[in-house]
Coordinates of C-alpha atoms and ligand atoms in Angstrom, one line a residue:
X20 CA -68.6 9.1 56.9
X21 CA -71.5 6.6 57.2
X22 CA -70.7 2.9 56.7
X23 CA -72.9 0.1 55.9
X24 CA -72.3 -3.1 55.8
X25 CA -74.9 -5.8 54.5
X26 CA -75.1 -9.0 54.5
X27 CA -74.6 -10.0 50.2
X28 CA -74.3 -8.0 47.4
X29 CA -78.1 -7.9 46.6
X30 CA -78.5 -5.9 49.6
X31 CA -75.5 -3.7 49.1
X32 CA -76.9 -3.1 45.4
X33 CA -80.3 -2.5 46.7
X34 CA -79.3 0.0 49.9
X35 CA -76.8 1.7 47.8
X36 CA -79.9 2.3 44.9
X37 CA -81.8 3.6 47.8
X38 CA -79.6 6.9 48.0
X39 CA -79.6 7.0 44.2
X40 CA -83.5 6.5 44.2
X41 CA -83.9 9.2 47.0
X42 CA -81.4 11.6 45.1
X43 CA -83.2 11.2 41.5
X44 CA -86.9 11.7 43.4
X45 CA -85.6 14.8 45.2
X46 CA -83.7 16.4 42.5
X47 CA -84.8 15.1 39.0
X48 CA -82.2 17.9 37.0
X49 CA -79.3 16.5 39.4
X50 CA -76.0 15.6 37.9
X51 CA -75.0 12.0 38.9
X52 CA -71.2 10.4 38.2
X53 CA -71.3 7.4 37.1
X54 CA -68.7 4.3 37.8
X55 CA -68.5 0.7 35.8
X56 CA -67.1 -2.4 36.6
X57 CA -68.8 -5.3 37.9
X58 CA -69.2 -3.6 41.6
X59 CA -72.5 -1.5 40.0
X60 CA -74.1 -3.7 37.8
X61 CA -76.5 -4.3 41.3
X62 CA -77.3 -1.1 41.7
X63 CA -77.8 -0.2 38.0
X64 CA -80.5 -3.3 38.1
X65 CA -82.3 -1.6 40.6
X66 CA -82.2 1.5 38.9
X67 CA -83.6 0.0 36.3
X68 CA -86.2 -1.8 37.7
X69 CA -87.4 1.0 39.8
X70 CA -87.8 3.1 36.3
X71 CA -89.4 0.5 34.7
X72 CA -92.0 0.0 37.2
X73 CA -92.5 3.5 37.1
X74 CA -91.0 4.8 40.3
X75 CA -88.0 7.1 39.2
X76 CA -88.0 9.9 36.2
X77 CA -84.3 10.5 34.5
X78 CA -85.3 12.9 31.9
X79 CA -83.8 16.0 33.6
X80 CA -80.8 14.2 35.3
X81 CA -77.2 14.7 33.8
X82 CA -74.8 12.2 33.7
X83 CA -71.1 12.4 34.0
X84 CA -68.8 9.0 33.8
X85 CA -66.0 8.5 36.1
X86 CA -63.7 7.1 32.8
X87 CA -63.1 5.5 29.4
X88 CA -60.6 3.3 27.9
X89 CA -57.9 4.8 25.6
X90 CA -58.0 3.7 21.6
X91 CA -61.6 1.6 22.3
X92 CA -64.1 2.9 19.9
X93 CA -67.6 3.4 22.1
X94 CA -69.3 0.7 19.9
X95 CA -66.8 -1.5 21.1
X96 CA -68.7 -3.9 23.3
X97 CA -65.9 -3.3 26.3
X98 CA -65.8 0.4 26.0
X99 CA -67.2 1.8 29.2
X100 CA -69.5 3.6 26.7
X101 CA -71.1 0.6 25.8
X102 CA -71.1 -0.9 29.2
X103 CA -73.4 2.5 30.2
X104 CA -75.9 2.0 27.6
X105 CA -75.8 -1.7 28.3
X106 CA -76.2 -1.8 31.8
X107 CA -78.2 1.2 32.4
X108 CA -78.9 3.9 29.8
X109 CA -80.5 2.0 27.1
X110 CA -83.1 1.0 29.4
X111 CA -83.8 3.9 31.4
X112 CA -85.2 7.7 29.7
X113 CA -82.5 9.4 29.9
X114 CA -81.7 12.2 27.5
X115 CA -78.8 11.6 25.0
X116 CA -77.3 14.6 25.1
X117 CA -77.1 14.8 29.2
X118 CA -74.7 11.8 28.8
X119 CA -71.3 12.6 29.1
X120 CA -68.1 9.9 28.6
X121 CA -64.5 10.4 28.3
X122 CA -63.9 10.3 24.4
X123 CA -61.4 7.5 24.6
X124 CA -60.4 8.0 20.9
X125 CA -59.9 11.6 21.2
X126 CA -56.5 12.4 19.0
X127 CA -55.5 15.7 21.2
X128 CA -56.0 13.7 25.1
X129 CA -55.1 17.2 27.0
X130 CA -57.9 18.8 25.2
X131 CA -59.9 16.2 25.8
X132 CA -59.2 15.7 29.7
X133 CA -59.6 19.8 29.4
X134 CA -63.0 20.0 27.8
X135 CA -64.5 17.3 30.2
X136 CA -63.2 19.3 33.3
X137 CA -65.2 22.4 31.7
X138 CA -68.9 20.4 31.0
X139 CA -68.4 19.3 34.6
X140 CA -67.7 22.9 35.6
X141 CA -70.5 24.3 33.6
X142 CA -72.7 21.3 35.5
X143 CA -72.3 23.0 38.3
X144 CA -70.1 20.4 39.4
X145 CA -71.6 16.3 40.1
X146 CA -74.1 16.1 43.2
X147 CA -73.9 12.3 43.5
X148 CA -70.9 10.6 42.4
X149 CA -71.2 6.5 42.8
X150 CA -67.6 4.8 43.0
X151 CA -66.0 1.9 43.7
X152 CA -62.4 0.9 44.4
X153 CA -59.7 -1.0 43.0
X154 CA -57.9 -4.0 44.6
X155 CA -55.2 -1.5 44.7
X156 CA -57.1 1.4 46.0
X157 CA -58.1 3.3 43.0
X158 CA -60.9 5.2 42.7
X159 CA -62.1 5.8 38.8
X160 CA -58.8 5.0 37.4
X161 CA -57.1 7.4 39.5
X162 CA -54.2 5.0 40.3
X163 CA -51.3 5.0 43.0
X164 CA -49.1 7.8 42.4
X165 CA -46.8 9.9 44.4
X166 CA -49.3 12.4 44.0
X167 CA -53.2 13.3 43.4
X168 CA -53.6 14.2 40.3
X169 CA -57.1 17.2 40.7
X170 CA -57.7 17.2 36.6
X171 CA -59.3 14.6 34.7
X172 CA -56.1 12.8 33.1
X173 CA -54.2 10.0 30.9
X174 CA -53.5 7.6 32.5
X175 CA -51.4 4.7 32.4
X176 CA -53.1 1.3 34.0
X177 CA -51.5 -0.5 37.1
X178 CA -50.8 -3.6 36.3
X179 CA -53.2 -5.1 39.1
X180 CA -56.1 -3.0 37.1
X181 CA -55.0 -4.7 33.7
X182 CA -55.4 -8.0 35.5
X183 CA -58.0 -7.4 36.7
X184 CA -59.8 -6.0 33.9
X185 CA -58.7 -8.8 32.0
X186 CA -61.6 -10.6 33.2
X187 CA -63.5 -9.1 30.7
X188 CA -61.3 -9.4 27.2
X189 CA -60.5 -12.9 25.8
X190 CA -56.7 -12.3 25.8
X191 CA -54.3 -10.3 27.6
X192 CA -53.3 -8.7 25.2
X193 CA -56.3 -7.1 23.9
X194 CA -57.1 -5.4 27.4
X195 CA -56.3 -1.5 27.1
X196 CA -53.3 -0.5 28.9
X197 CA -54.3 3.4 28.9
X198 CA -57.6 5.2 29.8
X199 CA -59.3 8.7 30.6
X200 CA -60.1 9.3 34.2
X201 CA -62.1 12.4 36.0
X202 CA -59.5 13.2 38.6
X203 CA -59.8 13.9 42.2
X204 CA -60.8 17.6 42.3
X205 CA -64.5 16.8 40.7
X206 CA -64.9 13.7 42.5
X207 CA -64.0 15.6 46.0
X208 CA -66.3 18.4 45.1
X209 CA -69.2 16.2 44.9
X210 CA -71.6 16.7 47.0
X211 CA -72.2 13.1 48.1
X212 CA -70.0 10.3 47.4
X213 CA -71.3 6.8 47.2
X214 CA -69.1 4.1 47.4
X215 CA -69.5 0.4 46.7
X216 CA -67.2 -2.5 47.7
X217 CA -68.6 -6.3 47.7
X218 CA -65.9 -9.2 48.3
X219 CA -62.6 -10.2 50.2
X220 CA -60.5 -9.2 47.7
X221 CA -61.4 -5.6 48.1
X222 CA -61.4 -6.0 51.8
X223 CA -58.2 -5.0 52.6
X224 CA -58.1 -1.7 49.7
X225 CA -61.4 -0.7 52.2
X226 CA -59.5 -0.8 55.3
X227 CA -56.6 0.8 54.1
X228 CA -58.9 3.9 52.5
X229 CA -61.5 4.1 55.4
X230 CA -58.6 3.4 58.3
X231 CA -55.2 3.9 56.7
X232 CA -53.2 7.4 56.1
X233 CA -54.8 9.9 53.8
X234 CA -51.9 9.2 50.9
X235 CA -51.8 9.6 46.6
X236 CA -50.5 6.0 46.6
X237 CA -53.9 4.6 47.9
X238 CA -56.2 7.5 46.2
X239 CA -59.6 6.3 47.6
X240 CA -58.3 7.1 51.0
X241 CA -58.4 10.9 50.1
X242 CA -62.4 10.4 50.8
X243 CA -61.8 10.9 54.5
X244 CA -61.8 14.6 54.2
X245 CA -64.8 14.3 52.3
X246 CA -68.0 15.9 54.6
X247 CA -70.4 13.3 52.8
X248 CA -69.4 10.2 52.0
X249 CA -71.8 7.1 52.3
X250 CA -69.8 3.7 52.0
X251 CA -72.1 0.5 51.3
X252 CA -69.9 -3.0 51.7
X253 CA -70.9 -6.2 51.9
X254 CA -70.0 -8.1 54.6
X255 CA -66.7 -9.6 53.5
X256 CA -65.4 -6.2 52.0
X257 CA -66.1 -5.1 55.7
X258 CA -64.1 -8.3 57.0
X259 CA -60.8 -6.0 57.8
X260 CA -62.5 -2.8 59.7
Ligands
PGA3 P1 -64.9 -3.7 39.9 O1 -63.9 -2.5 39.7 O2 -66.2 -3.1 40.3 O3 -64.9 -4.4 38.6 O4 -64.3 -4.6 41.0 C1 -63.9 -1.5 40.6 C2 -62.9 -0.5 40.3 O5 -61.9 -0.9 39.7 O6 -63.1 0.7 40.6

């Protein structure tokens, strides 16, 4: 496990685009997971940029998102859908059909979860998968359990992730209470895990996964037994190692 810390979240976002910049230049057809909230809006910037001045090609890469809101249609302008296209799709070539989200509104949500475990399967499985963590340890919204759950799943939200979520919705009451998330078998067989973390209130979820016992009830701690695993903090999610 390599861990860096930098000083601010620019130069987290900018070190932890580095890997994804040397990943997309060395494999252009590689599949990359893709995580949302506010930790990656950085490094999706510097994606960005580095497309738009000309540096990186995403034509052949395949994407594969870590989750999606239950019941949020993708136009919605929370969906994690939208946030993708938003925040780094829509302004970077990638191909349409390569893009592949939880369907959210999907009726039958075993089929669904079962389908998504089979395109990442016929992917050949995700080369790069970016993350980041949960004030309550979570990694996509694989929450505390009693156990790991391997398959992409429904899941029902922690109530620390609706709070914290709620950031983003103007009441309480319209943030989602279910999603879709990949589950831990895919995200273990990556090849390289990426992790993100920026601020003090995610300092003591990093400790606990980097330091603590390898247990379902903090799930981003099962990435010790991971061979590749680059963490990228800033300096106060670093404050408790
Ligand atoms: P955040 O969420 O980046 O919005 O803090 C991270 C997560 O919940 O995985």
């Amino acid at each position: 496990m390599r861990i860096i810390v930098k000083e601010n979240y620019e130069e987290m976002s900018k070190t932890a685009a580095s890997v994804v910049k040397s990943q997309i230049v060395l494999h252009p057809d590689c599949v990359l997971g893709c995580a949302t909230g506010g930790t990656p809006l950085g490094l999706y910037r510097e994606l960005v940029k580095a497309y738009q001045n000309g540096d990186l090609d995403f034509s052949e890469a395949c994407f594969f998102n870590l989750d999606e809101y239950r019941d949020l249609d993708p136009a919605n302008n929370q969906s994690y859908a939208h946030y993708m296209k938003e925040n780094f799709f829509d302004h970077i070539n990638a191909d349409p059909d390569r893009i592949h989200i939880p369907d959210g509104m999907a009726e039958d949500v075993d089929a669904e979860c079962r389908r998504y475990d089979a395109d990442i399967a016929r992917h050949g499985g995700i080369d790069l998968q970016i993350l980041g963590i949960g004030v309550n340890g979570h990694i996509g919204f694989n929450e505390p359990n009693a156990h790991f759950c391997p398959d992409t799943h429904k899941v029902v939200l922690d109530d620390s992730t609706i709070e914290a979520n709620a950031r983003y919705f103007s009441s309480m009451a319209e943030v989602p209470t279910e999603a879709i998330t990949m589950g831990i078998r895919p995200i273990l067989q990556s090849k390289t895990l990426l992790l993100l973390a920026n601020g003090e209130n995610k300092a003591e979820a990093v400790r606990s996964a980097l330091r603590g016992p390898i247990c379902p009830e903090l799930p981003a701690s099962i990435l010790q037994l991971h061979p590749n695993v680059i963490i990228v903090l800033d300096r106060e999610a670093a404050r408790n190692l």
